[in-house]
């Protein structure tokens, strides 16, 4: 696997361990983070705050991860299956009661100088809402 592919694998291995510090080490200080159906957040500190928000409301594990680096290593795509539990109500979303969900997801990355400079995540929000028992 390419260097950029190994970087993304380390990022996801850290995610699955719940090791936020190791995830943050993979990121450039000015990382651009495009949230699914949300705004762009910039910087490692903003990403840390995102992880803290996620950690309060969700427990997730990614399985079946496929990492697809570009030939030049500057861009990487990843596809995976999210296995999660919605454990505490997230602002603007339906009430959490420990609902479990399984969703396909994907992400696009830009990599420079051994760090992730952009993370763009995608999943089907309407399907997630259906699985947690909310009106889509």
CSV table of N, CA and C in Angstrom, one decimal:
chain,number,residue,atom,x,y,z
A,1,UNK,N,0.9,-1.2,0.0
A,1,UNK,CA,0.0,0.0,0.0
A,1,UNK,C,0.9,1.2,0.0
A,2,UNK,N,0.4,2.3,-0.6
A,2,UNK,CA,1.2,3.5,-0.7
A,2,UNK,C,1.3,4.2,0.7
A,3,UNK,N,2.2,5.2,0.8
A,3,UNK,CA,2.3,5.9,2.0
A,3,UNK,C,1.0,6.6,2.4
A,4,UNK,N,0.4,7.2,1.4
A,4,UNK,CA,-0.9,7.9,1.8
A,4,UNK,C,-2.0,6.9,2.2
A,5,UNK,N,-2.0,5.7,1.5
A,5,UNK,CA,-2.9,4.7,1.9
A,5,UNK,C,-2.7,4.2,3.3
A,6,UNK,N,-1.4,4.1,3.7
A,6,UNK,CA,-1.0,3.7,5.1
A,6,UNK,C,-1.5,4.8,6.1
A,7,UNK,N,-1.3,6.0,5.7
A,7,UNK,CA,-1.8,7.1,6.6
A,7,UNK,C,-3.3,7.0,6.9
A,8,UNK,N,-4.0,6.8,5.8
A,8,UNK,CA,-5.5,6.7,6.0
A,8,UNK,C,-5.8,5.4,6.8
A,9,UNK,N,-5.1,4.3,6.6
A,9,UNK,CA,-5.3,3.1,7.4
A,9,UNK,C,-5.0,3.4,8.9
A,10,UNK,N,-3.9,4.2,9.2
A,10,UNK,CA,-3.6,4.6,10.6
A,10,UNK,C,-4.8,5.4,11.2
A,11,UNK,N,-5.3,6.3,10.4
A,11,UNK,CA,-6.4,7.2,10.8
A,11,UNK,C,-7.6,6.4,11.2
A,12,UNK,N,-8.0,5.4,10.3
A,12,UNK,CA,-9.2,4.6,10.6
A,12,UNK,C,-8.9,3.6,11.8
A,13,UNK,N,-7.7,3.1,11.9
A,13,UNK,CA,-7.3,2.2,13.0
A,13,UNK,C,-7.5,2.9,14.3
A,14,UNK,N,-7.0,4.2,14.3
A,14,UNK,CA,-7.2,5.0,15.5
A,14,UNK,C,-8.6,5.3,15.8
A,15,UNK,N,-9.4,5.6,14.8
A,15,UNK,CA,-10.9,5.8,14.9
A,15,UNK,C,-11.5,4.5,15.6
A,16,UNK,N,-11.2,3.4,15.1
A,16,UNK,CA,-11.8,2.2,15.6
A,16,UNK,C,-11.4,1.9,17.1
A,17,UNK,N,-10.2,2.4,17.5
A,17,UNK,CA,-9.7,2.2,18.9
A,17,UNK,C,-10.3,3.3,19.8
A,18,UNK,N,-10.9,4.3,19.2
A,18,UNK,CA,-11.3,5.5,20.0
A,18,UNK,C,-10.2,6.3,20.4
A,19,UNK,N,-9.1,6.3,19.7
A,19,UNK,CA,-7.8,7.0,20.0
A,19,UNK,C,-7.8,8.3,19.3
A,20,UNK,N,-8.5,9.3,19.8
A,20,UNK,CA,-8.6,10.6,19.2
A,20,UNK,C,-7.3,11.3,19.0
A,21,UNK,N,-6.4,11.1,19.9
A,21,UNK,CA,-5.1,11.8,19.8
A,21,UNK,C,-4.3,11.2,18.6
A,22,UNK,N,-4.4,9.9,18.4
A,22,UNK,CA,-3.7,9.3,17.2
A,22,UNK,C,-4.4,9.8,15.9
A,23,UNK,N,-5.7,9.9,15.9
A,23,UNK,CA,-6.4,10.4,14.7
A,23,UNK,C,-5.9,11.9,14.4
A,24,UNK,N,-5.8,12.7,15.5
A,24,UNK,CA,-5.4,14.1,15.3
A,24,UNK,C,-4.0,14.2,14.8
A,25,UNK,N,-3.1,13.3,15.2
A,25,UNK,CA,-1.7,13.3,14.7
A,25,UNK,C,-1.6,13.1,13.2
A,26,UNK,N,-2.7,12.4,12.6
A,26,UNK,CA,-2.7,12.2,11.2
A,26,UNK,C,-3.0,13.5,10.4
A,27,UNK,N,-3.5,14.5,11.1
A,27,UNK,CA,-4.1,15.6,10.4
A,27,UNK,C,-3.1,16.8,10.3
A,28,UNK,N,-3.2,17.5,9.3
A,28,UNK,CA,-2.5,18.8,9.1
A,28,UNK,C,-3.1,19.8,10.1
A,29,UNK,N,-2.3,20.7,10.6
A,29,UNK,CA,-2.8,21.7,11.6
A,29,UNK,C,-4.0,22.5,11.0
A,30,UNK,N,-4.0,22.7,9.7
A,30,UNK,CA,-5.1,23.5,9.1
A,30,UNK,C,-6.0,22.6,8.2
A,31,UNK,N,-6.2,21.4,8.7
A,31,UNK,CA,-7.1,20.4,8.0
A,31,UNK,C,-8.5,21.0,7.7
A,32,UNK,N,-9.0,20.8,6.5
A,32,UNK,CA,-10.3,21.2,6.1
A,32,UNK,C,-11.2,19.9,6.3
A,33,UNK,N,-12.3,20.1,7.1
A,33,UNK,CA,-13.1,18.9,7.4
A,33,UNK,C,-14.5,19.3,6.9
A,34,UNK,N,-15.0,18.6,5.8
A,34,UNK,CA,-16.3,18.8,5.3
A,34,UNK,C,-17.2,17.7,5.9
A,35,UNK,N,-18.1,18.2,6.8
A,35,UNK,CA,-19.1,17.3,7.5
A,35,UNK,C,-20.2,16.9,6.5
A,36,UNK,N,-20.7,15.7,6.7
A,36,UNK,CA,-21.8,15.2,5.9
A,36,UNK,C,-23.0,16.2,6.0
A,37,UNK,N,-23.4,16.7,4.9
A,37,UNK,CA,-24.6,17.6,4.8
A,37,UNK,C,-24.4,18.8,5.8
A,38,UNK,N,-23.2,19.2,6.0
A,38,UNK,CA,-22.9,20.3,6.9
A,38,UNK,C,-21.8,21.2,6.4
A,39,UNK,N,-21.4,22.1,7.2
A,39,UNK,CA,-20.4,23.1,6.8
A,39,UNK,C,-19.0,22.5,6.8
A,40,UNK,N,-18.1,23.3,6.3
A,40,UNK,CA,-16.6,23.0,6.4
A,40,UNK,C,-16.1,23.6,7.7
A,41,UNK,N,-15.4,22.8,8.4
A,41,UNK,CA,-14.7,23.3,9.6
A,41,UNK,C,-13.2,23.2,9.3
A,42,UNK,N,-12.4,24.1,9.8
A,42,UNK,CA,-11.0,24.2,9.5
A,42,UNK,C,-10.2,24.2,10.7
A,43,UNK,N,-9.1,23.3,10.7
A,43,UNK,CA,-8.1,23.3,11.8
A,43,UNK,C,-8.3,22.1,12.6
A,44,UNK,N,-7.2,21.7,13.2
A,44,UNK,CA,-7.1,20.5,14.1
A,44,UNK,C,-7.9,20.7,15.3
A,45,UNK,N,-8.0,21.9,15.9
A,45,UNK,CA,-8.8,22.2,17.1
A,45,UNK,C,-10.3,22.0,16.8
A,46,UNK,N,-10.7,22.5,15.6
A,46,UNK,CA,-12.1,22.3,15.2
A,46,UNK,C,-12.4,20.8,15.1
A,47,UNK,N,-11.5,20.0,14.5
A,47,UNK,CA,-11.7,18.6,14.4
A,47,UNK,C,-11.8,17.9,15.7
A,48,UNK,N,-10.9,18.4,16.7
A,48,UNK,CA,-10.9,17.8,18.0
A,48,UNK,C,-12.3,18.0,18.6
A,49,UNK,N,-12.9,19.2,18.5
A,49,UNK,CA,-14.2,19.5,19.0
A,49,UNK,C,-15.3,18.7,18.4
A,50,UNK,N,-15.1,18.4,17.0
A,50,UNK,CA,-16.0,17.5,16.3
A,50,UNK,C,-16.0,16.1,16.9
A,51,UNK,N,-14.8,15.6,17.2
A,51,UNK,CA,-14.7,14.3,17.8
A,51,UNK,C,-15.3,14.2,19.2
A,52,UNK,N,-15.2,15.3,19.9
A,52,UNK,CA,-15.8,15.4,21.3
A,52,UNK,C,-17.3,15.3,21.2
A,53,UNK,N,-17.9,16.1,20.2
A,53,UNK,CA,-19.3,16.0,20.0
A,53,UNK,C,-19.8,14.6,19.6
A,54,UNK,N,-19.0,14.0,18.7
A,54,UNK,CA,-19.4,12.7,18.2
A,54,UNK,C,-19.3,11.7,19.4
A,55,UNK,N,-18.2,11.8,20.2
A,55,UNK,CA,-18.0,10.9,21.3
A,55,UNK,C,-19.1,10.9,22.3
A,56,UNK,N,-19.8,12.1,22.5
A,56,UNK,CA,-20.9,12.2,23.4
A,56,UNK,C,-22.1,11.4,22.9
A,57,UNK,N,-22.3,11.4,21.6
A,57,UNK,CA,-23.6,10.9,21.1
A,57,UNK,C,-23.5,9.6,20.4
A,58,UNK,N,-22.4,9.1,20.0
A,58,UNK,CA,-22.3,7.9,19.1
A,58,UNK,C,-21.2,7.0,19.6
A,59,UNK,N,-21.4,5.7,19.4
A,59,UNK,CA,-20.3,4.8,19.4
A,59,UNK,C,-20.3,4.1,18.1
A,60,UNK,N,-19.2,4.2,17.3
A,60,UNK,CA,-19.2,3.7,16.0
A,60,UNK,C,-17.9,2.9,15.8
A,61,UNK,N,-18.1,1.9,14.9
A,61,UNK,CA,-16.9,1.1,14.4
A,61,UNK,C,-17.1,1.0,12.9
A,62,UNK,N,-16.0,1.2,12.2
A,62,UNK,CA,-16.0,1.0,10.8
A,62,UNK,C,-15.4,-0.3,10.4
A,63,UNK,N,-16.2,-1.0,9.5
A,63,UNK,CA,-15.7,-2.3,9.0
A,63,UNK,C,-15.7,-2.3,7.5
A,64,UNK,N,-15.1,-3.4,7.0
A,64,UNK,CA,-15.0,-3.5,5.5
A,64,UNK,C,-14.4,-2.3,4.8
A,65,UNK,N,-13.4,-1.8,5.5
A,65,UNK,CA,-12.8,-0.5,4.9
A,65,UNK,C,-11.9,-0.9,3.7
A,66,UNK,N,-12.2,-0.1,2.6
A,66,UNK,CA,-11.4,-0.2,1.4
A,66,UNK,C,-10.8,1.1,1.1
A,67,UNK,N,-9.5,1.2,1.0
A,67,UNK,CA,-8.8,2.4,0.8
A,67,UNK,C,-8.2,2.5,-0.6
A,68,UNK,N,-8.5,3.6,-1.3
A,68,UNK,CA,-8.1,3.7,-2.7
A,68,UNK,C,-7.3,5.0,-3.0
A,69,UNK,N,-6.0,4.9,-2.9
A,69,UNK,CA,-5.2,6.1,-3.1
A,69,UNK,C,-5.0,6.4,-4.6
A,70,UNK,N,-4.9,7.6,-5.0
A,70,UNK,CA,-4.6,8.0,-6.4
A,70,UNK,C,-3.2,7.6,-6.7
A,71,UNK,N,-2.9,7.6,-7.9
A,71,UNK,CA,-1.5,7.2,-8.4
A,71,UNK,C,-0.4,8.1,-7.8
A,72,UNK,N,-0.7,9.4,-7.7
A,72,UNK,CA,0.3,10.3,-7.1
A,72,UNK,C,0.2,10.4,-5.6
A,73,UNK,N,-0.8,9.8,-5.0
A,73,UNK,CA,-0.8,9.8,-3.5
A,73,UNK,C,-1.4,11.0,-2.9
A,74,UNK,N,-1.8,12.0,-3.7
A,74,UNK,CA,-2.3,13.2,-3.1
A,74,UNK,C,-3.8,13.2,-2.7
A,75,UNK,N,-4.5,12.2,-3.3
A,75,UNK,CA,-5.9,12.0,-2.9
A,75,UNK,C,-6.1,10.5,-2.6
A,76,UNK,N,-7.1,10.3,-1.7
A,76,UNK,CA,-7.4,9.0,-1.3
A,76,UNK,C,-8.9,8.9,-1.1
A,77,UNK,N,-9.5,7.9,-1.5
A,77,UNK,CA,-10.9,7.6,-1.3
A,77,UNK,C,-11.0,6.4,-0.3
A,78,UNK,N,-12.0,6.4,0.5
A,78,UNK,CA,-12.3,5.2,1.3
A,78,UNK,C,-13.8,4.9,1.4
A,79,UNK,N,-14.1,3.6,1.4
A,79,UNK,CA,-15.4,3.1,1.5
A,79,UNK,C,-15.5,2.2,2.7
A,80,UNK,N,-16.6,2.2,3.4
A,80,UNK,CA,-16.6,1.4,4.6
A,80,UNK,C,-18.1,1.2,5.0
A,81,UNK,N,-18.3,0.3,6.0
A,81,UNK,CA,-19.6,0.1,6.6
A,81,UNK,C,-19.5,0.6,8.1
A,82,UNK,N,-20.4,1.5,8.4
A,82,UNK,CA,-20.5,2.0,9.8
A,82,UNK,C,-21.5,1.2,10.6
A,83,UNK,N,-21.0,0.7,11.8
A,83,UNK,CA,-21.8,0.0,12.7
A,83,UNK,C,-21.8,0.9,14.0
A,84,UNK,N,-23.0,1.4,14.3
A,84,UNK,CA,-23.1,2.4,15.4
A,84,UNK,C,-24.2,2.2,16.3
A,85,UNK,N,-24.1,3.0,17.4
A,85,UNK,CA,-25.1,3.1,18.4
A,85,UNK,C,-25.3,4.6,18.7
A,86,UNK,N,-26.5,5.1,18.6
A,86,UNK,CA,-26.9,6.4,18.9
A,86,UNK,C,-27.2,6.5,20.4
A,87,UNK,N,-26.3,7.0,21.2
A,87,UNK,CA,-26.5,6.8,22.7
A,87,UNK,C,-26.9,8.1,23.4
A,88,UNK,N,-26.7,9.3,22.8
A,88,UNK,CA,-27.1,10.5,23.5
A,88,UNK,C,-27.6,11.5,22.4
A,89,UNK,N,-28.7,12.2,22.6
A,89,UNK,CA,-29.3,13.0,21.6
A,89,UNK,C,-28.3,14.1,21.1
A,90,UNK,N,-28.1,14.1,19.8
A,90,UNK,CA,-27.2,15.1,19.1
A,90,UNK,C,-28.1,16.3,18.7
A,91,UNK,N,-27.6,17.5,18.9
A,91,UNK,CA,-28.4,18.7,18.6
A,91,UNK,C,-29.0,18.7,17.2
A,92,UNK,N,-30.3,19.0,17.1
A,92,UNK,CA,-30.9,19.0,15.8
A,92,UNK,C,-31.3,17.7,15.3
A,93,UNK,N,-31.1,16.6,16.0
A,93,UNK,CA,-31.5,15.3,15.5
A,93,UNK,C,-32.5,14.7,16.5
A,94,UNK,N,-33.1,13.5,16.1
A,94,UNK,CA,-34.1,12.9,16.9
A,94,UNK,C,-33.5,12.4,18.3
A,95,UNK,N,-34.4,12.2,19.2
A,95,UNK,CA,-33.9,11.7,20.5
A,95,UNK,C,-33.2,10.3,20.4
A,96,UNK,N,-32.1,10.2,21.2
A,96,UNK,CA,-31.4,9.0,21.2
A,96,UNK,C,-31.9,8.1,22.3
A,97,UNK,N,-32.0,6.8,22.0
A,97,UNK,CA,-32.5,5.8,23.0
A,97,UNK,C,-31.6,4.5,22.8
A,98,UNK,N,-30.4,4.7,22.4
A,98,UNK,CA,-29.5,3.5,22.2
A,98,UNK,C,-29.8,2.8,20.9
A,99,UNK,N,-30.4,3.4,19.9
A,99,UNK,CA,-30.7,2.8,18.6
A,99,UNK,C,-29.4,2.4,17.9
A,100,UNK,N,-29.4,1.2,17.3
A,100,UNK,CA,-28.3,0.7,16.5
A,100,UNK,C,-28.5,0.9,15.0
A,101,UNK,N,-27.5,1.1,14.3
A,101,UNK,CA,-27.6,1.3,12.9
A,101,UNK,C,-26.4,0.8,12.1
A,102,UNK,N,-26.6,0.4,10.9
A,102,UNK,CA,-25.5,0.0,10.0
A,102,UNK,C,-25.7,0.7,8.7
A,103,UNK,N,-24.7,1.4,8.2
A,103,UNK,CA,-24.8,2.2,7.0
A,103,UNK,C,-23.5,2.1,6.2
A,104,UNK,N,-23.6,2.2,4.9
A,104,UNK,CA,-22.4,2.4,4.1
A,104,UNK,C,-22.0,3.8,4.2
A,105,UNK,N,-20.7,4.1,4.1
A,105,UNK,CA,-20.2,5.4,4.2
A,105,UNK,C,-19.0,5.5,3.3
A,106,UNK,N,-18.5,6.7,3.2
A,106,UNK,CA,-17.3,7.0,2.4
A,106,UNK,C,-16.7,8.3,2.7
A,107,UNK,N,-15.4,8.4,2.3
A,107,UNK,CA,-14.7,9.7,2.6
A,107,UNK,C,-13.7,9.9,1.5
A,108,UNK,N,-13.4,11.2,1.3
A,108,UNK,CA,-12.4,11.6,0.4
A,108,UNK,C,-11.4,12.4,1.2
A,109,UNK,N,-10.1,12.2,0.9
A,109,UNK,CA,-9.0,12.8,1.6
A,109,UNK,C,-8.1,13.5,0.6
A,110,UNK,N,-7.4,14.6,1.0
A,110,UNK,CA,-6.3,15.1,0.4
A,110,UNK,C,-5.1,15.0,1.3
A,111,UNK,N,-3.9,14.6,0.8
A,111,UNK,CA,-2.8,14.4,1.6
A,111,UNK,C,-1.6,15.2,1.1
A,112,UNK,N,-0.9,15.8,2.0
A,112,UNK,CA,0.4,16.5,1.6
A,112,UNK,C,1.4,16.4,2.8
A,113,UNK,N,2.6,16.2,2.4
A,113,UNK,CA,3.7,16.1,3.3
A,113,UNK,C,3.4,15.1,4.5
A,114,UNK,N,2.8,14.0,4.2
A,114,UNK,CA,2.5,13.0,5.2
A,114,UNK,C,1.4,13.3,6.2
A,115,UNK,N,0.6,14.3,5.9
A,115,UNK,CA,-0.6,14.6,6.7
A,115,UNK,C,-1.8,14.7,5.9
A,116,UNK,N,-3.0,14.5,6.5
A,116,UNK,CA,-4.3,14.7,5.9
A,116,UNK,C,-4.6,16.2,5.9
A,117,UNK,N,-4.8,16.8,4.7
A,117,UNK,CA,-5.2,18.2,4.6
A,117,UNK,C,-6.6,18.4,4.4
A,118,UNK,N,-7.4,17.4,4.0
A,118,UNK,CA,-8.8,17.5,3.8
A,118,UNK,C,-9.5,16.2,4.1
A,119,UNK,N,-10.6,16.2,4.8
A,119,UNK,CA,-11.4,15.0,5.0
A,119,UNK,C,-12.9,15.4,4.6
A,120,UNK,N,-13.5,14.7,3.7
A,120,UNK,CA,-14.9,14.9,3.3
A,120,UNK,C,-15.6,13.6,3.5
A,121,UNK,N,-16.6,13.6,4.4
A,121,UNK,CA,-17.3,12.4,4.8
A,121,UNK,C,-18.7,12.4,4.2
A,122,UNK,N,-19.2,11.2,3.8
A,122,UNK,CA,-20.5,11.0,3.2
A,122,UNK,C,-21.2,9.8,3.8
A,123,UNK,N,-22.4,9.9,4.1
A,123,UNK,CA,-23.3,8.8,4.4
A,123,UNK,C,-24.7,9.2,4.1
A,124,UNK,N,-25.7,8.3,4.0
A,124,UNK,CA,-27.0,8.6,3.7
A,124,UNK,C,-27.8,9.0,5.0
A,125,UNK,N,-28.0,10.3,5.2
A,125,UNK,CA,-28.6,10.8,6.4
A,125,UNK,C,-30.1,10.3,6.5
A,126,UNK,N,-30.8,10.3,5.4
A,126,UNK,CA,-32.2,9.8,5.4
A,126,UNK,C,-32.3,8.3,5.9
A,127,UNK,N,-31.3,7.5,5.4
A,127,UNK,CA,-31.3,6.1,5.8
A,127,UNK,C,-31.0,6.0,7.3
A,128,UNK,N,-30.0,6.8,7.8
A,128,UNK,CA,-29.7,6.8,9.2
A,128,UNK,C,-31.0,7.2,10.0
A,129,UNK,N,-31.7,8.2,9.6
A,129,UNK,CA,-32.9,8.7,10.3
A,129,UNK,C,-33.9,7.5,10.3
A,130,UNK,N,-34.1,6.8,9.2
A,130,UNK,CA,-35.0,5.7,9.2
A,130,UNK,C,-34.6,4.6,10.2
A,131,UNK,N,-33.3,4.3,10.2
A,131,UNK,CA,-32.8,3.3,11.1
A,131,UNK,C,-33.0,3.7,12.6
A,132,UNK,N,-32.9,4.9,12.9
A,132,UNK,CA,-33.0,5.3,14.3
A,132,UNK,C,-34.5,5.6,14.7
A,133,UNK,N,-35.4,5.4,13.7
A,133,UNK,CA,-36.8,5.5,14.0
A,133,UNK,C,-37.4,6.9,13.9
A,134,UNK,N,-36.7,7.7,13.1
A,134,UNK,CA,-37.2,9.1,12.9
A,134,UNK,C,-37.8,9.3,11.5
A,135,UNK,N,-38.7,10.3,11.4
A,135,UNK,CA,-39.2,10.7,10.1
A,135,UNK,C,-38.1,11.3,9.3
A,136,UNK,N,-37.9,10.8,8.0
A,136,UNK,CA,-36.9,11.4,7.2
A,136,UNK,C,-37.4,12.6,6.5
